[in-house]
Coordinates of C-alpha atoms and ligand atoms in Angstrom, one line a residue:
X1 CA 97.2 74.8 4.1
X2 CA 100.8 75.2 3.1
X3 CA 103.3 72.1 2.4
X4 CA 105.4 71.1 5.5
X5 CA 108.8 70.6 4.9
X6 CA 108.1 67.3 7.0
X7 CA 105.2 65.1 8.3
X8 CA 104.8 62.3 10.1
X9 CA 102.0 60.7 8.1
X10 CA 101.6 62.0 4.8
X11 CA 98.1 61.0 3.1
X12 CA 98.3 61.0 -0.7
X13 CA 94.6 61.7 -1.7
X14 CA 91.4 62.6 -0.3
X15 CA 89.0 60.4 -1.6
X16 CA 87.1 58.0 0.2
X17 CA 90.2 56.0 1.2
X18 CA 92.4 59.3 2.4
X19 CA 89.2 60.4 4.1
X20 CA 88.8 56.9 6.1
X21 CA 92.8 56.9 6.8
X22 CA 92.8 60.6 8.5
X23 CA 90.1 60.3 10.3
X24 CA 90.7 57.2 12.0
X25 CA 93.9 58.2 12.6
X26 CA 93.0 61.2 14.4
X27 CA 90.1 60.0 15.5
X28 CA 92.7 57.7 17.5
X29 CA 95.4 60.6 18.4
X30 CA 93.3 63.9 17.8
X31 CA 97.0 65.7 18.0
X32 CA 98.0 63.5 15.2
X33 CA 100.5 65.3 12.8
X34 CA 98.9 64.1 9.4
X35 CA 98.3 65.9 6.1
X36 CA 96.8 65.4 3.0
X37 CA 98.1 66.0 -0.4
X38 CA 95.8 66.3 -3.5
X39 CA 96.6 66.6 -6.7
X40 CA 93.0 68.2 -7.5
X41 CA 91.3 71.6 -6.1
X42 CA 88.7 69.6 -4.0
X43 CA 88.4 66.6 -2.5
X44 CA 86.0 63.4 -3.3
X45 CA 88.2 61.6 -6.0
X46 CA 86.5 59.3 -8.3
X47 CA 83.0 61.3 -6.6
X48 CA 84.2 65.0 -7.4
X49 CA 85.6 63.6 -11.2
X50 CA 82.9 61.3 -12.6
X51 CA 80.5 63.8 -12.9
X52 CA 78.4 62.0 -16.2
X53 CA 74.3 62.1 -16.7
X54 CA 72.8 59.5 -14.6
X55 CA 76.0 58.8 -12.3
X56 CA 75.6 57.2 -9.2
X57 CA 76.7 54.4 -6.6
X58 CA 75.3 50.9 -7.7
X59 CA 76.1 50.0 -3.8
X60 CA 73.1 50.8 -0.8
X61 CA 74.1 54.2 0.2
X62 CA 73.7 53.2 3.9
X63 CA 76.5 50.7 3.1
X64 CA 78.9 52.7 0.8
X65 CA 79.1 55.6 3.9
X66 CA 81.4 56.1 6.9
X67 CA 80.2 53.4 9.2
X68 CA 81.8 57.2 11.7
X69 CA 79.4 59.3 9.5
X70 CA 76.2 58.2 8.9
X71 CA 73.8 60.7 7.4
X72 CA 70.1 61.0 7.5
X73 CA 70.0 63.0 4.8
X74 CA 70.6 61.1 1.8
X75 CA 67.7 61.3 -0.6
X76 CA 67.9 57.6 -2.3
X77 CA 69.1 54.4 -1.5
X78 CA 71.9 53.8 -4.7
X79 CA 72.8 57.9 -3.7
X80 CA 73.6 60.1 -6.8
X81 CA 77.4 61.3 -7.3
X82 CA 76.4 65.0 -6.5
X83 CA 74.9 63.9 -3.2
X84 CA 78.1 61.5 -2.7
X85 CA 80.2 64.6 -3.3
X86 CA 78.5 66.9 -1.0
X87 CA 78.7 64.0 1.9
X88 CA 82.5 63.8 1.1
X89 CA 83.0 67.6 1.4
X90 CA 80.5 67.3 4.6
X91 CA 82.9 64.6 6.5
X92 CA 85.8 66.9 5.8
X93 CA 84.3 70.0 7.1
X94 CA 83.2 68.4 10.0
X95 CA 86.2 66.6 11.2
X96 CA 88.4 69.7 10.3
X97 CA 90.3 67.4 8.3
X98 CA 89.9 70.6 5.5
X99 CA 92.6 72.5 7.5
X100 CA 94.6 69.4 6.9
X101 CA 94.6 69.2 3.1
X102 CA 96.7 70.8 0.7
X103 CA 94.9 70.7 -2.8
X104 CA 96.5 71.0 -6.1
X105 CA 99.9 69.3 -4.5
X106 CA 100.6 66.1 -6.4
X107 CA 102.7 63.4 -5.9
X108 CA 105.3 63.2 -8.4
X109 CA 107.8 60.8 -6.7
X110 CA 109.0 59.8 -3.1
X111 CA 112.2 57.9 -2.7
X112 CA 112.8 55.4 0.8
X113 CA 115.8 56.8 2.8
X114 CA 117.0 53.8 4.7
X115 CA 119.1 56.5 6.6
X116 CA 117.0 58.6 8.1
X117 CA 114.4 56.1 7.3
X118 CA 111.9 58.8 5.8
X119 CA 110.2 59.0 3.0
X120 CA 111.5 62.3 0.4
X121 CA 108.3 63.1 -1.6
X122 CA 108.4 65.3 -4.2
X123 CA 105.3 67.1 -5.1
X124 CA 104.2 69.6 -7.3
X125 CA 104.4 72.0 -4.8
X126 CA 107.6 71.3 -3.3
X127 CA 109.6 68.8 -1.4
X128 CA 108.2 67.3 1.9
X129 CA 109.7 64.7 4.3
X130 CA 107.5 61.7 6.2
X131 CA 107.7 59.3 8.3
X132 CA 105.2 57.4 6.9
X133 CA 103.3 57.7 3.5
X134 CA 99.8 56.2 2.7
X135 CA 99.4 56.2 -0.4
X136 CA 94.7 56.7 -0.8
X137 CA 95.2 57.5 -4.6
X138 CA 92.2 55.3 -5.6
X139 CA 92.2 52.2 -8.5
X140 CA 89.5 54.0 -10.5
X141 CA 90.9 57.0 -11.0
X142 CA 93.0 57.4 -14.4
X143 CA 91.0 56.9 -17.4
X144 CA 91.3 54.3 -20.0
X145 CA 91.6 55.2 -23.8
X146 CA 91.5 52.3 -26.0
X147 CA 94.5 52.3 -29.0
X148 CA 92.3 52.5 -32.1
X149 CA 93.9 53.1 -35.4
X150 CA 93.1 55.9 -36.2
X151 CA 91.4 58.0 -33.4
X152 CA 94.2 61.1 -33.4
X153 CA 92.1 61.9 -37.2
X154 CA 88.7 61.9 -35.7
X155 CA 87.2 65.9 -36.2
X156 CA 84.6 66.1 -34.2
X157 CA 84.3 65.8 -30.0
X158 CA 85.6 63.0 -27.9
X159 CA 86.0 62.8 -24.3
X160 CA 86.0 60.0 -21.7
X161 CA 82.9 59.2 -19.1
X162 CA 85.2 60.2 -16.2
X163 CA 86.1 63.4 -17.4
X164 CA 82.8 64.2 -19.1
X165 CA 82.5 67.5 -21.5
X166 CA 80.0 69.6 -19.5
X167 CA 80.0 72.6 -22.1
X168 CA 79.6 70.2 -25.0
X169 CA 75.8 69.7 -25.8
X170 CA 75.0 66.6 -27.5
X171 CA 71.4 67.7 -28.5
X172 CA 70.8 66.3 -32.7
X173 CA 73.8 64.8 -32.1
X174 CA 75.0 61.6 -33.7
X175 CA 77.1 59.9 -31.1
X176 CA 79.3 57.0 -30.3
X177 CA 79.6 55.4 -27.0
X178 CA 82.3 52.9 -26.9
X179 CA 82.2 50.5 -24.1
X180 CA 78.9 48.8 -21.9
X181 CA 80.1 48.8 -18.5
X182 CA 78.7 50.3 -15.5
X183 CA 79.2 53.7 -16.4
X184 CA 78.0 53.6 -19.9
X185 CA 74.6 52.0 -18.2
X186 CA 74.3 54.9 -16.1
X187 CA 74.6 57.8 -18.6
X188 CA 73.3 56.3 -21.8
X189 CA 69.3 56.3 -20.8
X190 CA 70.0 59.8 -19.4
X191 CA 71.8 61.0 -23.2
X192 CA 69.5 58.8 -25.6
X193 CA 66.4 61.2 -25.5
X194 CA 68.6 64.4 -26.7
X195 CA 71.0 62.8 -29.5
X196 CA 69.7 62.4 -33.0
X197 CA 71.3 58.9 -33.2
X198 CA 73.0 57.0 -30.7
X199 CA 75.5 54.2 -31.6
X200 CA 76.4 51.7 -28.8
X201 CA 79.8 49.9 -29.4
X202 CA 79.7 46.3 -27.2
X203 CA 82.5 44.3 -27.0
X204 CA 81.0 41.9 -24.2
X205 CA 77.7 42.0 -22.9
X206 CA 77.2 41.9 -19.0
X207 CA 74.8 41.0 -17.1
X208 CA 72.2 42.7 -16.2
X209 CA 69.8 43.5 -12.8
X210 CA 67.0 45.8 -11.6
X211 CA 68.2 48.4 -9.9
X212 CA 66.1 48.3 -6.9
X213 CA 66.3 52.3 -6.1
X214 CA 63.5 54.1 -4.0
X215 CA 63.5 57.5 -2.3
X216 CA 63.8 58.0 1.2
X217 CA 60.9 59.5 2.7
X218 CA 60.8 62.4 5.3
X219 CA 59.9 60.1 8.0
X220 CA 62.6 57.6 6.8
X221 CA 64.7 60.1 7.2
X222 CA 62.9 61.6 10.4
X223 CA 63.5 58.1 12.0
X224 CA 67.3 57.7 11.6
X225 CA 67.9 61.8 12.2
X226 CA 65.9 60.7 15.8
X227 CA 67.5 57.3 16.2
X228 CA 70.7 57.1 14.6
X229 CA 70.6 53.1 16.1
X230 CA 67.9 52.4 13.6
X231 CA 70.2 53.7 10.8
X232 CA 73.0 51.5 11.8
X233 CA 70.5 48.4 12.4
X234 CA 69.3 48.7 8.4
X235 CA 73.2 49.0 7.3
X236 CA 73.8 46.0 9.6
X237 CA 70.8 44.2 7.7
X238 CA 71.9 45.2 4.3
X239 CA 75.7 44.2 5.4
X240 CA 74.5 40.7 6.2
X241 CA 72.5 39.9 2.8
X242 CA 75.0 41.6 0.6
X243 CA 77.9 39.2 2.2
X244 CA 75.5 36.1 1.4
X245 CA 76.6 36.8 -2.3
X246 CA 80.2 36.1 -1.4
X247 CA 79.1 32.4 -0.7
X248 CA 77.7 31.9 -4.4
X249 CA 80.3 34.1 -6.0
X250 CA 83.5 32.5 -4.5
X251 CA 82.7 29.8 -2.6
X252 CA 79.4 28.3 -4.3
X253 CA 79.4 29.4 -8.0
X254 CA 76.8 26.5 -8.9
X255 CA 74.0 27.9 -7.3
X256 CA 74.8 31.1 -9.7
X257 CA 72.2 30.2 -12.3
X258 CA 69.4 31.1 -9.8
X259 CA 70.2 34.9 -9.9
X260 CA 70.8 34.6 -13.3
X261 CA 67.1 33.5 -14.3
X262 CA 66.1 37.3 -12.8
X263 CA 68.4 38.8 -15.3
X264 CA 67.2 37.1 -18.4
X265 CA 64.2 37.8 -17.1
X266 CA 65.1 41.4 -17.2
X267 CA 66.3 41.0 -20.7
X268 CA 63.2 39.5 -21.8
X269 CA 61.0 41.7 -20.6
X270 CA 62.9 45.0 -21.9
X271 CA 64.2 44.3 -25.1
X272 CA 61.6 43.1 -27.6
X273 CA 63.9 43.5 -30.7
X274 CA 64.8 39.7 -31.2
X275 CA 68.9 40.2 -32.7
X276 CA 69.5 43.3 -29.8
X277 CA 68.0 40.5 -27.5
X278 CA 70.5 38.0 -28.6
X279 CA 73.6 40.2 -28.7
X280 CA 72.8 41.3 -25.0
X281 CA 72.9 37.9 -23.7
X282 CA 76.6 37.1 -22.0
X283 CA 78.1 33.5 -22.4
X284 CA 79.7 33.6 -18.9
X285 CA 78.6 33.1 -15.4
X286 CA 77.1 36.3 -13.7
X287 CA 79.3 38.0 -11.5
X288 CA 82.4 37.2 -13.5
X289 CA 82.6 40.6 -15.0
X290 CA 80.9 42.8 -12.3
X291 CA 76.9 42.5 -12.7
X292 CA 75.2 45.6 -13.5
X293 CA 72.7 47.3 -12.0
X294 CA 69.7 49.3 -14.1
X295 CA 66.2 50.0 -14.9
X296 CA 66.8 51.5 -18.4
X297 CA 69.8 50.5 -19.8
X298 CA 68.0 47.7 -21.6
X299 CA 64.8 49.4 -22.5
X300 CA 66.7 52.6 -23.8
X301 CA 69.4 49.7 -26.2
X302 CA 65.9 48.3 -27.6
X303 CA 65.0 51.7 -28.4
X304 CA 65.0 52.2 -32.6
X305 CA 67.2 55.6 -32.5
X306 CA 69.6 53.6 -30.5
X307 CA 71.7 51.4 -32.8
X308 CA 73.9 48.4 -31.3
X309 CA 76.7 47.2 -32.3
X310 CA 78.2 43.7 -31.1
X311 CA 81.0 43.3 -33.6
X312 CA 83.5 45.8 -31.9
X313 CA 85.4 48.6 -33.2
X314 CA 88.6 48.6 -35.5
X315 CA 89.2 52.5 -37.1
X316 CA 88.3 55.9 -36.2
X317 CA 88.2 57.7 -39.4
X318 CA 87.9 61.8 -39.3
X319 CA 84.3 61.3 -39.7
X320 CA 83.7 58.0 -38.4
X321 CA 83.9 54.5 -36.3
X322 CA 84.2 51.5 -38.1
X323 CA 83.2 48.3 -36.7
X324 CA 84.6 45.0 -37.1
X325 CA 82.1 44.1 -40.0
X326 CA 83.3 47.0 -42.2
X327 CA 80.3 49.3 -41.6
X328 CA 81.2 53.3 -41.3
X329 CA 78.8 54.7 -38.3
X330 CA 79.4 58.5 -39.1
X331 CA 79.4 60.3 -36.2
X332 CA 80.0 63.6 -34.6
X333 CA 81.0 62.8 -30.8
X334 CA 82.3 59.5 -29.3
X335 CA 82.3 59.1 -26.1
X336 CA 85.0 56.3 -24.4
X337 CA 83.1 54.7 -21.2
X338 CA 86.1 52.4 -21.5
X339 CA 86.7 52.0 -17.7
X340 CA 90.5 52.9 -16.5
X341 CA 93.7 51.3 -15.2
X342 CA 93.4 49.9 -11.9
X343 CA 96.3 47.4 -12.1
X344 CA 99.0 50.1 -13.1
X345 CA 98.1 52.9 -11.0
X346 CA 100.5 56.0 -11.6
X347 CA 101.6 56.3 -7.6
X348 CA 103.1 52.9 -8.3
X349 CA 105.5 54.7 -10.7
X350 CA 106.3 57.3 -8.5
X351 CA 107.2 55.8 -5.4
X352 CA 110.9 54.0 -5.2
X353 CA 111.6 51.2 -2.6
X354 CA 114.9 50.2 -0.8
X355 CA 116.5 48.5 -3.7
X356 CA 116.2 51.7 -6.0
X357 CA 113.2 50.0 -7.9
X358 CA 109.7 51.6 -8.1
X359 CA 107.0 49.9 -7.1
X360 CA 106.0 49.3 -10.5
X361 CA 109.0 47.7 -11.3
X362 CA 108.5 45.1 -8.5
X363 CA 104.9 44.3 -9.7
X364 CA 105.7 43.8 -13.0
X365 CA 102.4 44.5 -14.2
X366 CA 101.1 42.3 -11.7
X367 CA 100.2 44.0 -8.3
X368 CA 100.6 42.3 -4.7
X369 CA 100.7 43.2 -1.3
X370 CA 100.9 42.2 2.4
X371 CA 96.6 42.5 3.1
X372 CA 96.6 44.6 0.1
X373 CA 98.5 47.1 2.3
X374 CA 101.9 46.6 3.0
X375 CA 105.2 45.3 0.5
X376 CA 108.4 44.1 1.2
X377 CA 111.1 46.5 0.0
X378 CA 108.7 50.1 0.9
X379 CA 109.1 50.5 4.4
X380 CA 106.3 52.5 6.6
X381 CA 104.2 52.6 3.1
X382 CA 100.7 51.6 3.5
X383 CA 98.5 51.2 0.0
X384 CA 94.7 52.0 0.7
X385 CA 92.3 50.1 -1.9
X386 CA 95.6 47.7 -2.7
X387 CA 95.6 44.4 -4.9
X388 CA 93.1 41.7 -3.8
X389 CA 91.0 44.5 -2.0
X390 CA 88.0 45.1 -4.6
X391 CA 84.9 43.7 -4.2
X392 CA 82.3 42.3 -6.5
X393 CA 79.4 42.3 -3.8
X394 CA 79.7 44.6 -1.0
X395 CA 81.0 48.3 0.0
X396 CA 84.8 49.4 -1.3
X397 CA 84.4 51.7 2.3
X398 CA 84.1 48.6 4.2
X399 CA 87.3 47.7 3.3
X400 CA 88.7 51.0 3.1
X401 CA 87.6 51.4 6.5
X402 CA 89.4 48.1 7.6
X403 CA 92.2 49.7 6.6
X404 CA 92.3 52.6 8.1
X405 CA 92.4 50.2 11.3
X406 CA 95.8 48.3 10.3
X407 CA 97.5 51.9 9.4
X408 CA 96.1 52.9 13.2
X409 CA 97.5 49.7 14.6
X410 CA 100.7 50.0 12.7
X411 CA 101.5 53.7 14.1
X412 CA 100.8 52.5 17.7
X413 CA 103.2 49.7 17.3
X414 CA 105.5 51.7 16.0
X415 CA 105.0 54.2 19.1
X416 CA 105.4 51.6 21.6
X417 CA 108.4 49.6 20.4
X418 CA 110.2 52.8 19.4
X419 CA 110.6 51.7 16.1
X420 CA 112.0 54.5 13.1
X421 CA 110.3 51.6 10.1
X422 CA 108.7 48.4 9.5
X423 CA 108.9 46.3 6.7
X424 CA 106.7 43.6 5.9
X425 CA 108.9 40.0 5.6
X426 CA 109.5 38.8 1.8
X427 CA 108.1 35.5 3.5
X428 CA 104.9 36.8 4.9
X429 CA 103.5 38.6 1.8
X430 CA 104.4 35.9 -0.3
X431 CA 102.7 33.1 1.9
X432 CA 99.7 35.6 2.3
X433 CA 99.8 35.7 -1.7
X434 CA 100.0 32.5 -2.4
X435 CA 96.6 31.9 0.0
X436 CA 95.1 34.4 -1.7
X437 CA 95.4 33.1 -5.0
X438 CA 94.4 29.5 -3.8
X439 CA 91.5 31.0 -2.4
X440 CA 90.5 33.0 -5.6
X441 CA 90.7 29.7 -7.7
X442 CA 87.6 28.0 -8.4
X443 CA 85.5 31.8 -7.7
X444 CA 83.2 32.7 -10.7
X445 CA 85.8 35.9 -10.8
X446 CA 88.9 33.3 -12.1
X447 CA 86.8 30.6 -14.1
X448 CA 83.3 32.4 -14.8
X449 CA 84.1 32.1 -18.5
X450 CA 84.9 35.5 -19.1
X451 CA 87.9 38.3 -19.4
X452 CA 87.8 41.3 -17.5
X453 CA 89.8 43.8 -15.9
X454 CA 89.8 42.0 -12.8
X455 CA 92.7 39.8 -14.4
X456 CA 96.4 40.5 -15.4
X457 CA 97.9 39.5 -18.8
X458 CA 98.9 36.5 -16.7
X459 CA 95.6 35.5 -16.4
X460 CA 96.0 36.1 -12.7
X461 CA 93.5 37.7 -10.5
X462 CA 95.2 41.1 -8.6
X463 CA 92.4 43.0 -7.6
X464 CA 89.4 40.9 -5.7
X465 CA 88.9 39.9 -2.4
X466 CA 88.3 36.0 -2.4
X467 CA 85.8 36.0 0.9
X468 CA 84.1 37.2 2.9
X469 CA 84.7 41.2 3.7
X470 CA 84.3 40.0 7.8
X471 CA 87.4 38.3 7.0
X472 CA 89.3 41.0 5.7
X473 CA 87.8 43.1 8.5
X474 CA 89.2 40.4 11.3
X475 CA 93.0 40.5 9.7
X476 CA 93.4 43.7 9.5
X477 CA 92.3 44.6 13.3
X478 CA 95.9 44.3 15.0
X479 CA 98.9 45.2 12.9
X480 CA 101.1 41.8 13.3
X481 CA 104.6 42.8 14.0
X482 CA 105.6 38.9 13.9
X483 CA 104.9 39.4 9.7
X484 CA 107.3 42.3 10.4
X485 CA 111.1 43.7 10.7
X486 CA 111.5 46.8 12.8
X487 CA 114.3 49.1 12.5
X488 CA 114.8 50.8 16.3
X489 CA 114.5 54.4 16.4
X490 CA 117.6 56.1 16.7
X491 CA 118.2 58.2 20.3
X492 CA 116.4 61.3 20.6
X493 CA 114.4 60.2 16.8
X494 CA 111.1 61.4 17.3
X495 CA 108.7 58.1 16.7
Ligands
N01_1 O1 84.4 50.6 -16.9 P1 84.4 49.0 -17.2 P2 83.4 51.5 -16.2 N1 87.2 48.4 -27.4 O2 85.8 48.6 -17.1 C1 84.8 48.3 -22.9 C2 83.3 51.3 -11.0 N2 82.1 52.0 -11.1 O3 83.8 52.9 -16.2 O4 83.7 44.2 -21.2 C3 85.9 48.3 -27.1 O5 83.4 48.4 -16.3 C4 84.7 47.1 -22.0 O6 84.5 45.9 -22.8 P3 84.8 44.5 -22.2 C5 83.1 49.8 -11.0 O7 84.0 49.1 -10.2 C6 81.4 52.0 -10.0 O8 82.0 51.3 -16.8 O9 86.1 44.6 -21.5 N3 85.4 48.3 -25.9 C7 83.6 47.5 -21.1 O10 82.4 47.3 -21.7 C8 83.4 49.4 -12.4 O11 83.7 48.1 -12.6 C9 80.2 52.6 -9.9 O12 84.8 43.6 -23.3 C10 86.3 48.4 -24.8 C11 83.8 49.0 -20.9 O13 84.6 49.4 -22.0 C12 84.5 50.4 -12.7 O14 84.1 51.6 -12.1 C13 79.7 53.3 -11.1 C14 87.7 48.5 -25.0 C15 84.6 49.3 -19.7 O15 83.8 48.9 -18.6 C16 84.7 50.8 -14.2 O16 83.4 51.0 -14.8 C17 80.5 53.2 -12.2 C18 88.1 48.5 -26.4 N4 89.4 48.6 -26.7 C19 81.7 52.6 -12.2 N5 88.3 48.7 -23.8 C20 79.5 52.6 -8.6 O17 78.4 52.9 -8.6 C21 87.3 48.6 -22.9 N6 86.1 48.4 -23.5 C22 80.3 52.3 -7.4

């Protein structure tokens, strides 16, 4: 579709998140005037752009779904990104939400006018008024490059794991692979059997589990086609022991040790080369950094054509990575599985609140929100996947989901007290922050032993839930207008 010249809810991205928010919302008001803008041709965000060997969810599939689209179809239980994909594109064909999108529009700035109180977006397309904006542009979706003297002289091939380089074939090739999180464990057993030599650069080993992946059978599949109930009974199942890991994680770190007896286990059993052993075993609690899931990742590092390095990286020559020991590893493609920037993400730059400041500029490099979904100062702006939303243990489209409900909640309210804008109180989010962070002290995210990019350069912790998701879920039910100023809707002002 084309870009209106106005809106009254404007979705920015169709991932999961802008996916959940549409749908619920017109699942709530099927005459709903809502669009979608993305900044890419399709939709499926972080789905449609990782697109690396091996990727896939590290979540049960029949967990990281709609809980308003279940599928029988999927063909394993941790799915595979081009099935994830194809379910995305599904959901939006279905729902006619694709006559709702306009693709290749991106955000490039929307300013709060307290006068008409609307939102004037710019886009890449054009200009666009809304009433109200929710911003669904995903935490994981601008990759990271690390600043390492000396990459802009490297000659030979380099690309990130989110944007990987399809026409680029890495067959005899020496190559690089800078970073071991749960990316570079999906894609390195899938490249190791094709490259000449491969060189893994570790800065911190993680943890380590089985991956405990089996395909779904025809009458598996059969079953849930037949009785959708029994579908929803096994997610139910899988909901309930996934949620006991919050009660170790954050609430009872001690009995932590248990689970990590199965990964040294793990370790033991697939690396046999004594110093790779010892450089793959973390000195924090498991689940500080998030714990990873695979069947190969330590059997392919053990492997003798696969070299490890533990000592970290400080040059990029032209030919070259140089680690911290002073060893050249000559190479002729490095490839950055260095994660990306979910603290600063670009939307925050782009979108300016009632006192002239972007959002950025009121986070300061440290993100917080009202329920990760509201601020003071950005009227009728709602943030899907906001600080203190991410999860270590469960499904990100549980939560996503429970947001969708607020913004529903939020645009009744706003219907039935006539209201043009609400603002979440300075008071509220900062009460509701300072619980949060009380909460998140003592969790094995804040004082597992470890740094990750869970925290801020102030050592604080904007990105995880501290409980249980049930919680979340609860709180984000009813929008609560008492947390809440309303500005009244002017006569004849459509609300
Ligand atoms: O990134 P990461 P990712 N020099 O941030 C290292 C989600 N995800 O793309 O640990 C050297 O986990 C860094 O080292 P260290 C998931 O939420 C989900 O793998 O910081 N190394 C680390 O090893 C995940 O958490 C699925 O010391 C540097 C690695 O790069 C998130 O995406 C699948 C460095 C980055 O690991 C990101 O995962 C895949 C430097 N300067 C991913 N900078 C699902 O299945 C960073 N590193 C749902």
């Amino acid at each position: 579709m084309n870009l209106p010249e106005s809106v009254r809810v404007l979705v920015v991205g169709a991932g999961f998140a802008g996916i959940a928010a549409a749908s619920r919302i017109l699942d709530e008001d099927p005459g709903a005037d809502v669009v979608i803008i993305e900044r890419a041709g399709d939709v499926g965000g972080t789905w449609r752009d990782n697109t690396y060997p091996g990727c896939a969810c590290d979540v049960p599939t029949s967990l990281y779904s709609f809980s308003f689209a279940p599928s029988p179809d999927w063909t394993h239980t941790f799915a595979r990104q081009p099935e994830i994909y194809r379910y995305l594109r599904g959901v939006v064909d279905k729902s006619g939400l694709r006559d709702r999108i306009v693709t290749d529009c991106e955000l490039t700035g929307a300013t709060w006018d307290g006068v008409r109180s609307v939102w004037n977006v710019e886009t890449s397309k054009g200009s666009v008024t809304a009433d109200v904006v929710v911003a669904a542009t995903g935490a994981l979706s601008t990759p990271k490059f690390p600043q390492v003297p000396g990459v802009e002289k490297f000659a030979g091939t380099m690309f990130h794991s989110a944007t990987w380089n399809h026409d680029h074939d890495l067959t005899g090739e020496r190559v690089a692979v800078i970073g071991t999180g749960a990316s570079a464990v999906q894609f390195v057993p899938e490249i190791a059997d094709r490259t000449a030599r491969l060189t893994v650069f570790q800065r911190t080993p993680a943890w380590v589990v089985p991956r405990l992946d089996r395909t779904l059978g025809r009458i598996e599949k059969a079953l849930y086609r037949r009785f959708p109930a029994s579908q929803k009974a096994v997610r139910g199942v899988i909901y309930g022991y996934r949620e006991a890991y919050v009660t170790a994680l954050a609430h009872h770190p001690k009995v932590l040790p248990l689970v990590t007896n199965v990964a040294k286990v793990h370790l033991r059993r697939q690396v046999k080369n004594p110093a790779k052993r010892a450089a793959l075993m973390p000195d924090f609690m498991l689940g500080c950094k998030r714990m990873l899931l695979s069947n190969d990742w330590l059997k392919t590092l053990d492997r003798d054509d696969v070299d490890l390095v533990a000592s970290g990286l400080t040059e990029i020559t032209e030919n070259s990575v140089i680690d911290a020991d002073g060893n050249a590893h000559q190479v002729d493609t490095i490839i950055f599985a260095t994660g990306f920037t979910p603290t600063e993400p670009p939307v925050s730059h782009a979108l300016v609140g009632t006192d002239g400041r972007t959002l950025a500029e009121h986070w300061a490099g440290s993100p917080n929100a009202f329920k990760g979904t509201t601020v003071h100062g950005f009227p009728n702006l709602f943030l899907m996947y906001g600080p203190n939303t991410n999860l270590g243990h469960s499904s990100i489209v549980y939560m996503l989901e429970s947001q969708a409900n607020y913004v529903v909640s939020a645009l009744a309210q706003l219907e039935e007290r006539r209201l043009a804008s609400v603002e979440v109180t300075e008071h509220a989010q900062r009460q509701y922050n300072s619980w949060i962070h009380d909460s998140l002290d003592g969790t094995v995210w804040n004082t597992g032993g470890c740094s990750s990019w869970y925290l801020d350069s102030e050592g604080k912790n904007p990105v995880m839930w501290p409980t249980y998701t049930f919680r979340f879920r609860n709180s984000t039910r009813t929008f609560d207008m008492s947390q809440y100023t309303g500005v009244p809707a002017k006569e004849g002002q459509q609300v």
